[in-house]
């Protein structure tokens, strides 16, 4: 589905072992998000799903998320929202 007038756009780029995120609507903000190590002692983390930098999005807003990959196929997911999509190199 496509939203014609989203409040904001988030670009997610899959790399081997991490994701890069770009907020480019207002000011260009970029950051990388790496998976939390499995040997972490924090029991409140989701195994193989938690990251060191979390993406923040506004509530009750239309948001466009553009997902792509830099190298190989990746799977981008937000389990609590029931969202999962595949990122393919060269496609937005």
C-alpha positions as semicolon CSV with decimal commas, in nm:
position;residue;x (nm);y (nm);z (nm)
1;X;0,000;0,000;0,000
2;X;0,113;0,353;-0,068
3;X;0,031;0,663;0,132
4;X;0,028;0,978;-0,080
5;X;0,090;1,231;0,198
6;X;0,284;1,062;0,478
7;X;0,383;1,258;0,787
8;X;0,736;1,126;0,754
9;X;0,949;0,877;0,561
10;X;1,192;0,626;0,711
11;X;1,443;0,450;0,486
12;X;1,576;0,115;0,613
13;X;1,880;-0,036;0,439
14;X;1,978;-0,394;0,521
15;X;2,347;-0,483;0,543
16;X;2,512;-0,803;0,655
17;X;2,461;-0,811;1,035
18;X;2,306;-0,462;1,074
19;X;2,052;-0,211;0,945
20;X;2,104;0,155;0,849
21;X;1,818;0,400;0,900
22;X;1,768;0,742;0,742
23;X;1,519;1,011;0,840
24;X;1,540;1,257;0,551
25;X;1,217;1,460;0,562
26;X;1,330;1,742;0,790
27;X;1,701;1,712;0,858
28;X;1,917;1,429;0,736
29;X;1,961;1,191;1,029
30;X;2,133;0,856;0,975
31;X;2,234;0,581;1,216
32;X;2,321;0,212;1,221
33;X;2,144;-0,048;1,431
34;X;2,335;-0,362;1,529
35;X;2,189;-0,675;1,685
36;X;2,251;-0,705;2,059
37;X;2,507;-0,978;2,141
38;X;2,354;-1,309;2,249
39;X;2,575;-1,326;2,557
40;X;2,412;-1,013;2,701
41;X;2,302;-1,063;3,061
42;X;1,991;-0,845;3,034
43;X;1,690;-1,079;3,058
44;X;1,446;-0,812;2,935
45;X;1,579;-0,827;2,579
46;X;1,430;-1,023;2,290
47;X;1,670;-1,292;2,173
48;X;1,796;-1,225;1,817
49;X;1,552;-0,932;1,777
50;X;1,684;-0,655;2,002
51;X;1,927;-0,391;1,877
52;X;2,165;-0,133;2,021
53;X;1,988;0,164;1,851
54;X;1,610;0,166;1,823
55;X;1,409;0,346;1,558
56;X;1,160;0,600;1,694
57;X;0,840;0,677;1,504
58;X;0,545;0,904;1,595
59;X;0,212;0,758;1,702
60;X;-0,114;0,807;1,511
61;X;0,065;0,924;1,197
62;X;0,095;0,803;0,841
63;X;0,453;0,686;0,793
64;X;0,617;0,569;0,472
65;X;0,888;0,308;0,527
66;X;1,117;0,243;0,230
67;X;1,304;-0,085;0,269
68;X;1,598;-0,200;0,058
69;X;1,921;-0,398;0,092
70;X;2,281;-0,318;0,010
71;X;2,410;-0,671;-0,044
72;X;2,182;-0,975;-0,002
73;X;1,816;-1,043;0,085
74;X;1,717;-0,934;0,436
75;X;1,399;-0,957;0,642
76;X;1,280;-0,641;0,823
77;X;1,025;-0,705;1,096
78;X;0,839;-0,547;1,386
79;X;0,688;-0,850;1,564
80;X;0,470;-0,647;1,803
81;X;0,293;-0,486;1,505
82;X;0,275;-0,801;1,295
83;X;0,484;-0,641;1,019
84;X;0,745;-0,827;0,814
85;X;0,880;-0,754;0,469
86;X;1,179;-0,861;0,265
87;X;1,451;-0,620;0,155
88;X;1,592;-0,687;-0,191
89;X;1,914;-0,529;-0,326
90;X;1,843;-0,267;-0,592
91;X;1,470;-0,236;-0,513
92;X;1,285;0,016;-0,297
